[in-house]
JSON list of C-alpha atoms in Angstrom, two decimals:
[
{"chain": "A", "resi": 51, "resn": "MET", "atom": "CA", "xyz": [99.56, 49.60, 102.82]},
{"chain": "A", "resi": 52, "resn": "GLY", "atom": "CA", "xyz": [96.19, 50.49, 104.44]},
{"chain": "A", "resi": 53, "resn": "GLU", "atom": "CA", "xyz": [93.98, 48.05, 106.30]},
{"chain": "A", "resi": 54, "resn": "SER", "atom": "CA", "xyz": [91.70, 45.85, 104.19]},
{"chain": "A", "resi": 55, "resn": "ASN", "atom": "CA", "xyz": [88.15, 45.27, 105.35]},
{"chain": "A", "resi": 56, "resn": "VAL", "atom": "CA", "xyz": [87.84, 41.87, 103.65]},
{"chain": "A", "resi": 57, "resn": "TRP", "atom": "CA", "xyz": [90.34, 39.10, 104.07]},
{"chain": "A", "resi": 58, "resn": "SER", "atom": "CA", "xyz": [90.52, 36.04, 101.86]},
{"chain": "A", "resi": 59, "resn": "THR", "atom": "CA", "xyz": [93.20, 33.41, 101.98]},
{"chain": "A", "resi": 60, "resn": "ALA", "atom": "CA", "xyz": [93.61, 30.41, 99.70]},
{"chain": "A", "resi": 61, "resn": "HIS", "atom": "CA", "xyz": [95.76, 27.43, 100.60]},
{"chain": "A", "resi": 62, "resn": "LEU", "atom": "CA", "xyz": [96.63, 24.83, 97.99]},
{"chain": "A", "resi": 63, "resn": "PRO", "atom": "CA", "xyz": [98.30, 21.80, 99.57]},
{"chain": "A", "resi": 64, "resn": "THR", "atom": "CA", "xyz": [101.43, 20.24, 98.08]},
{"chain": "A", "resi": 65, "resn": "GLY", "atom": "CA", "xyz": [100.71, 17.83, 95.24]},
{"chain": "A", "resi": 66, "resn": "ASP", "atom": "CA", "xyz": [98.49, 17.92, 92.22]},
{"chain": "A", "resi": 67, "resn": "GLY", "atom": "CA", "xyz": [95.16, 18.40, 93.93]},
{"chain": "A", "resi": 68, "resn": "ARG", "atom": "CA", "xyz": [92.67, 20.70, 92.25]},
{"chain": "A", "resi": 69, "resn": "ALA", "atom": "CA", "xyz": [90.94, 21.95, 95.43]},
{"chain": "A", "resi": 70, "resn": "ALA", "atom": "CA", "xyz": [92.10, 24.93, 97.46]},
{"chain": "A", "resi": 71, "resn": "GLY", "atom": "CA", "xyz": [90.95, 25.68, 100.96]},
{"chain": "A", "resi": 72, "resn": "VAL", "atom": "CA", "xyz": [89.60, 29.24, 101.03]},
{"chain": "A", "resi": 73, "resn": "THR", "atom": "CA", "xyz": [88.86, 31.38, 104.05]},
{"chain": "A", "resi": 74, "resn": "VAL", "atom": "CA", "xyz": [86.87, 34.62, 103.68]},
{"chain": "A", "resi": 75, "resn": "ASN", "atom": "CA", "xyz": [86.62, 36.68, 106.87]},
{"chain": "A", "resi": 76, "resn": "GLY", "atom": "CA", "xyz": [86.80, 33.45, 108.88]},
{"chain": "A", "resi": 77, "resn": "LEU", "atom": "CA", "xyz": [84.35, 31.42, 106.75]},
{"chain": "A", "resi": 78, "resn": "GLU", "atom": "CA", "xyz": [86.02, 28.30, 105.40]},
{"chain": "A", "resi": 79, "resn": "LEU", "atom": "CA", "xyz": [85.12, 26.60, 102.13]},
{"chain": "A", "resi": 80, "resn": "SER", "atom": "CA", "xyz": [86.65, 24.54, 99.40]},
{"chain": "A", "resi": 81, "resn": "CYS", "atom": "CA", "xyz": [87.19, 25.87, 95.89]},
{"chain": "A", "resi": 82, "resn": "GLU", "atom": "CA", "xyz": [87.96, 23.48, 93.07]},
{"chain": "A", "resi": 83, "resn": "ILE", "atom": "CA", "xyz": [89.68, 24.38, 89.83]},
{"chain": "A", "resi": 84, "resn": "PRO", "atom": "CA", "xyz": [87.81, 22.68, 86.99]},
{"chain": "A", "resi": 85, "resn": "ALA", "atom": "CA", "xyz": [89.69, 20.15, 84.85]},
{"chain": "A", "resi": 86, "resn": "ASP", "atom": "CA", "xyz": [90.45, 21.43, 81.35]},
{"chain": "A", "resi": 87, "resn": "LEU", "atom": "CA", "xyz": [88.17, 18.96, 79.59]},
{"chain": "A", "resi": 88, "resn": "GLY", "atom": "CA", "xyz": [86.06, 17.67, 82.46]},
{"chain": "A", "resi": 89, "resn": "PRO", "atom": "CA", "xyz": [82.68, 18.76, 83.76]},
{"chain": "A", "resi": 90, "resn": "GLU", "atom": "CA", "xyz": [82.29, 21.61, 86.25]},
{"chain": "A", "resi": 91, "resn": "PRO", "atom": "CA", "xyz": [82.93, 20.45, 89.83]},
{"chain": "A", "resi": 92, "resn": "ALA", "atom": "CA", "xyz": [79.92, 20.10, 92.12]},
{"chain": "A", "resi": 93, "resn": "GLY", "atom": "CA", "xyz": [81.21, 22.72, 94.57]},
{"chain": "A", "resi": 94, "resn": "ALA", "atom": "CA", "xyz": [82.61, 26.24, 94.41]},
{"chain": "A", "resi": 95, "resn": "THR", "atom": "CA", "xyz": [84.94, 27.29, 91.59]},
{"chain": "A", "resi": 96, "resn": "PRO", "atom": "CA", "xyz": [86.84, 30.58, 91.18]},
{"chain": "A", "resi": 97, "resn": "PHE", "atom": "CA", "xyz": [84.33, 31.83, 88.59]},
{"chain": "A", "resi": 98, "resn": "GLY", "atom": "CA", "xyz": [81.46, 30.55, 90.74]},
{"chain": "A", "resi": 99, "resn": "LEU", "atom": "CA", "xyz": [82.70, 32.58, 93.70]},
{"chain": "A", "resi": 100, "resn": "LEU", "atom": "CA", "xyz": [82.94, 35.65, 91.47]},
{"chain": "A", "resi": 101, "resn": "ALA", "atom": "CA", "xyz": [79.35, 35.08, 90.28]},
{"chain": "A", "resi": 102, "resn": "GLY", "atom": "CA", "xyz": [78.30, 34.60, 93.91]},
{"chain": "A", "resi": 103, "resn": "SER", "atom": "CA", "xyz": [79.83, 37.95, 94.84]},
{"chain": "A", "resi": 104, "resn": "LEU", "atom": "CA", "xyz": [77.87, 39.71, 92.11]},
{"chain": "A", "resi": 105, "resn": "SER", "atom": "CA", "xyz": [74.59, 37.97, 92.95]},
{"chain": "A", "resi": 106, "resn": "ALA", "atom": "CA", "xyz": [74.86, 38.63, 96.71]},
{"chain": "A", "resi": 107, "resn": "CYS", "atom": "CA", "xyz": [75.80, 42.28, 96.23]},
{"chain": "A", "resi": 108, "resn": "THR", "atom": "CA", "xyz": [72.94, 42.78, 93.77]},
{"chain": "A", "resi": 109, "resn": "ALA", "atom": "CA", "xyz": [70.33, 41.14, 96.02]},
{"chain": "A", "resi": 110, "resn": "MET", "atom": "CA", "xyz": [71.34, 43.22, 99.04]},
{"chain": "A", "resi": 111, "resn": "SER", "atom": "CA", "xyz": [71.38, 46.44, 96.99]},
{"chain": "A", "resi": 112, "resn": "VAL", "atom": "CA", "xyz": [67.87, 45.72, 95.62]},
{"chain": "A", "resi": 113, "resn": "ARG", "atom": "CA", "xyz": [66.47, 45.08, 99.10]},
{"chain": "A", "resi": 114, "resn": "THR", "atom": "CA", "xyz": [68.10, 48.21, 100.55]},
{"chain": "A", "resi": 115, "resn": "PHE", "atom": "CA", "xyz": [66.84, 50.43, 97.71]},
{"chain": "A", "resi": 116, "resn": "LEU", "atom": "CA", "xyz": [63.24, 49.19, 97.92]},
{"chain": "A", "resi": 117, "resn": "GLN", "atom": "CA", "xyz": [63.18, 49.49, 101.70]},
{"chain": "A", "resi": 118, "resn": "LEU", "atom": "CA", "xyz": [64.25, 53.14, 101.36]},
{"chain": "A", "resi": 119, "resn": "TRP", "atom": "CA", "xyz": [60.99, 53.62, 99.43]},
{"chain": "A", "resi": 120, "resn": "ASP", "atom": "CA", "xyz": [59.02, 51.74, 102.14]},
{"chain": "A", "resi": 121, "resn": "ILE", "atom": "CA", "xyz": [58.45, 48.82, 99.79]},
{"chain": "A", "resi": 122, "resn": "GLU", "atom": "CA", "xyz": [58.79, 45.36, 101.29]},
{"chain": "A", "resi": 123, "resn": "PRO", "atom": "CA", "xyz": [60.64, 43.60, 98.44]},
{"chain": "A", "resi": 124, "resn": "GLY", "atom": "CA", "xyz": [59.45, 40.11, 99.31]},
{"chain": "A", "resi": 125, "resn": "GLU", "atom": "CA", "xyz": [61.69, 37.46, 97.86]},
{"chain": "A", "resi": 126, "resn": "VAL", "atom": "CA", "xyz": [64.65, 38.74, 95.85]},
{"chain": "A", "resi": 127, "resn": "THR", "atom": "CA", "xyz": [66.46, 36.21, 93.67]},
{"chain": "A", "resi": 128, "resn": "VAL", "atom": "CA", "xyz": [69.58, 36.96, 91.64]},
{"chain": "A", "resi": 129, "resn": "HIS", "atom": "CA", "xyz": [70.89, 34.26, 89.32]},
{"chain": "A", "resi": 130, "resn": "VAL", "atom": "CA", "xyz": [74.31, 34.91, 87.76]},
{"chain": "A", "resi": 131, "resn": "GLY", "atom": "CA", "xyz": [75.95, 32.78, 85.11]},
{"chain": "A", "resi": 132, "resn": "PHE", "atom": "CA", "xyz": [79.53, 33.20, 83.90]},
{"chain": "A", "resi": 133, "resn": "ARG", "atom": "CA", "xyz": [80.58, 32.70, 80.28]},
{"chain": "A", "resi": 134, "resn": "THR", "atom": "CA", "xyz": [84.28, 32.43, 79.66]},
{"chain": "A", "resi": 135, "resn": "GLY", "atom": "CA", "xyz": [85.57, 33.58, 76.30]},
{"chain": "A", "resi": 136, "resn": "SER", "atom": "CA", "xyz": [86.63, 36.76, 74.66]},
{"chain": "A", "resi": 137, "resn": "PRO", "atom": "CA", "xyz": [85.21, 38.93, 75.97]},
{"chain": "A", "resi": 138, "resn": "PRO", "atom": "CA", "xyz": [84.06, 37.19, 79.16]},
{"chain": "A", "resi": 139, "resn": "MET", "atom": "CA", "xyz": [80.42, 37.77, 80.05]},
{"chain": "A", "resi": 140, "resn": "MET", "atom": "CA", "xyz": [78.09, 37.42, 83.01]},
{"chain": "A", "resi": 141, "resn": "ASP", "atom": "CA", "xyz": [74.35, 36.97, 82.65]},
{"chain": "A", "resi": 142, "resn": "ARG", "atom": "CA", "xyz": [72.36, 38.27, 85.62]},
{"chain": "A", "resi": 143, "resn": "ARG", "atom": "CA", "xyz": [68.64, 37.63, 86.17]},
{"chain": "A", "resi": 144, "resn": "VAL", "atom": "CA", "xyz": [67.12, 39.68, 89.00]},
{"chain": "A", "resi": 145, "resn": "THR", "atom": "CA", "xyz": [63.63, 38.75, 90.19]},
{"chain": "A", "resi": 146, "resn": "VAL", "atom": "CA", "xyz": [61.80, 40.83, 92.79]},
{"chain": "A", "resi": 147, "resn": "GLU", "atom": "CA", "xyz": [58.52, 39.58, 94.20]},
{"chain": "A", "resi": 148, "resn": "ALA", "atom": "CA", "xyz": [57.20, 43.04, 95.09]},
{"chain": "A", "resi": 149, "resn": "GLU", "atom": "CA", "xyz": [55.13, 45.19, 92.78]},
{"chain": "A", "resi": 150, "resn": "VAL", "atom": "CA", "xyz": [57.20, 48.16, 91.59]},
{"chain": "A", "resi": 151, "resn": "SER", "atom": "CA", "xyz": [55.81, 51.14, 89.66]},
{"chain": "A", "resi": 152, "resn": "PRO", "atom": "CA", "xyz": [57.35, 51.78, 86.21]},
{"chain": "A", "resi": 153, "resn": "ASP", "atom": "CA", "xyz": [59.18, 54.94, 87.40]},
{"chain": "A", "resi": 154, "resn": "LEU", "atom": "CA", "xyz": [60.62, 53.22, 90.44]},
{"chain": "A", "resi": 155, "resn": "ARG", "atom": "CA", "xyz": [61.48, 50.14, 88.37]},
{"chain": "A", "resi": 156, "resn": "GLU", "atom": "CA", "xyz": [63.65, 52.35, 86.15]},
{"chain": "A", "resi": 157, "resn": "GLN", "atom": "CA", "xyz": [65.48, 53.64, 89.23]},
{"chain": "A", "resi": 158, "resn": "LEU", "atom": "CA", "xyz": [65.83, 50.08, 90.52]},
{"chain": "A", "resi": 159, "resn": "ALA", "atom": "CA", "xyz": [67.40, 49.02, 87.21]},
{"chain": "A", "resi": 160, "resn": "SER", "atom": "CA", "xyz": [69.92, 51.83, 87.63]},
{"chain": "A", "resi": 161, "resn": "VAL", "atom": "CA", "xyz": [70.70, 50.67, 91.18]},
{"chain": "A", "resi": 162, "resn": "VAL", "atom": "CA", "xyz": [71.30, 47.14, 89.87]},
{"chain": "A", "resi": 163, "resn": "ASP", "atom": "CA", "xyz": [73.67, 48.49, 87.22]},
{"chain": "A", "resi": 164, "resn": "HIS", "atom": "CA", "xyz": [75.63, 50.45, 89.84]},
{"chain": "A", "resi": 165, "resn": "THR", "atom": "CA", "xyz": [76.10, 47.99, 92.70]},
{"chain": "A", "resi": 166, "resn": "PRO", "atom": "CA", "xyz": [79.64, 48.04, 94.12]},
{"chain": "A", "resi": 167, "resn": "VAL", "atom": "CA", "xyz": [80.61, 44.66, 92.62]},
{"chain": "A", "resi": 168, "resn": "THR", "atom": "CA", "xyz": [79.07, 45.58, 89.25]},
{"chain": "A", "resi": 169, "resn": "VAL", "atom": "CA", "xyz": [81.12, 48.79, 89.15]},
{"chain": "A", "resi": 170, "resn": "LEU", "atom": "CA", "xyz": [84.25, 46.84, 90.08]},
{"chain": "A", "resi": 171, "resn": "LEU", "atom": "CA", "xyz": [83.74, 44.24, 87.33]},
{"chain": "A", "resi": 172, "resn": "ARG", "atom": "CA", "xyz": [82.32, 46.28, 84.47]},
{"chain": "A", "resi": 173, "resn": "ASP", "atom": "CA", "xyz": [85.71, 47.30, 82.99]},
{"chain": "A", "resi": 174, "resn": "ALA", "atom": "CA", "xyz": [86.80, 43.66, 82.84]},
{"chain": "A", "resi": 175, "resn": "LEU", "atom": "CA", "xyz": [83.71, 42.01, 81.40]},
{"chain": "A", "resi": 176, "resn": "THR", "atom": "CA", "xyz": [80.20, 42.52, 80.08]},
{"chain": "A", "resi": 177, "resn": "ILE", "atom": "CA", "xyz": [77.28, 42.05, 82.48]},
{"chain": "A", "resi": 178, "resn": "ARG", "atom": "CA", "xyz": [73.90, 41.54, 80.80]},
{"chain": "A", "resi": 179, "resn": "THR", "atom": "CA", "xyz": [70.97, 42.04, 83.16]},
{"chain": "A", "resi": 180, "resn": "GLU", "atom": "CA", "xyz": [67.32, 41.04, 83.03]},
{"chain": "A", "resi": 181, "resn": "LEU", "atom": "CA", "xyz": [65.10, 42.58, 85.75]},
{"chain": "A", "resi": 182, "resn": "THR", "atom": "CA", "xyz": [61.66, 41.15, 86.58]},
{"chain": "A", "resi": 183, "resn": "THR", "atom": "CA", "xyz": [59.37, 42.60, 89.25]},
{"chain": "A", "resi": 184, "resn": "GLY", "atom": "CA", "xyz": [55.88, 41.77, 90.46]},
{"chain": "A", "resi": 185, "resn": "ALA", "atom": "CA", "xyz": [53.04, 43.21, 88.38]},
{"chain": "A", "resi": 186, "resn": "ALA", "atom": "CA", "xyz": [52.47, 46.96, 88.81]}
]
């Protein structure tokens, strides 16, 4: 087996607790499994961490792409929601403060649809994306 570049470990203590301690490349956090009929926990959940991976990857890809075109992106916000069901679905809203020309906006939309985490997830679920940029 080759070397992994990302390490994540989950530890669920003995008992019936619903929270696992998770370590990702040395960062420690708690991840709670939601109760079947209860409300979503206040902290991280497995689906929340998955949504966080997609939103972080998307935001960084947007910034990198625009900087390649010498455009300061300003604030980039990516909001991702997860809908369980059949098929599962993620809703992604990408907002870029910078003004982006229509041609470049089309290329940016393609970049968003081809981020590494998007490519990894797209065979398992549907990702619907809404992209908003500053006025052009």
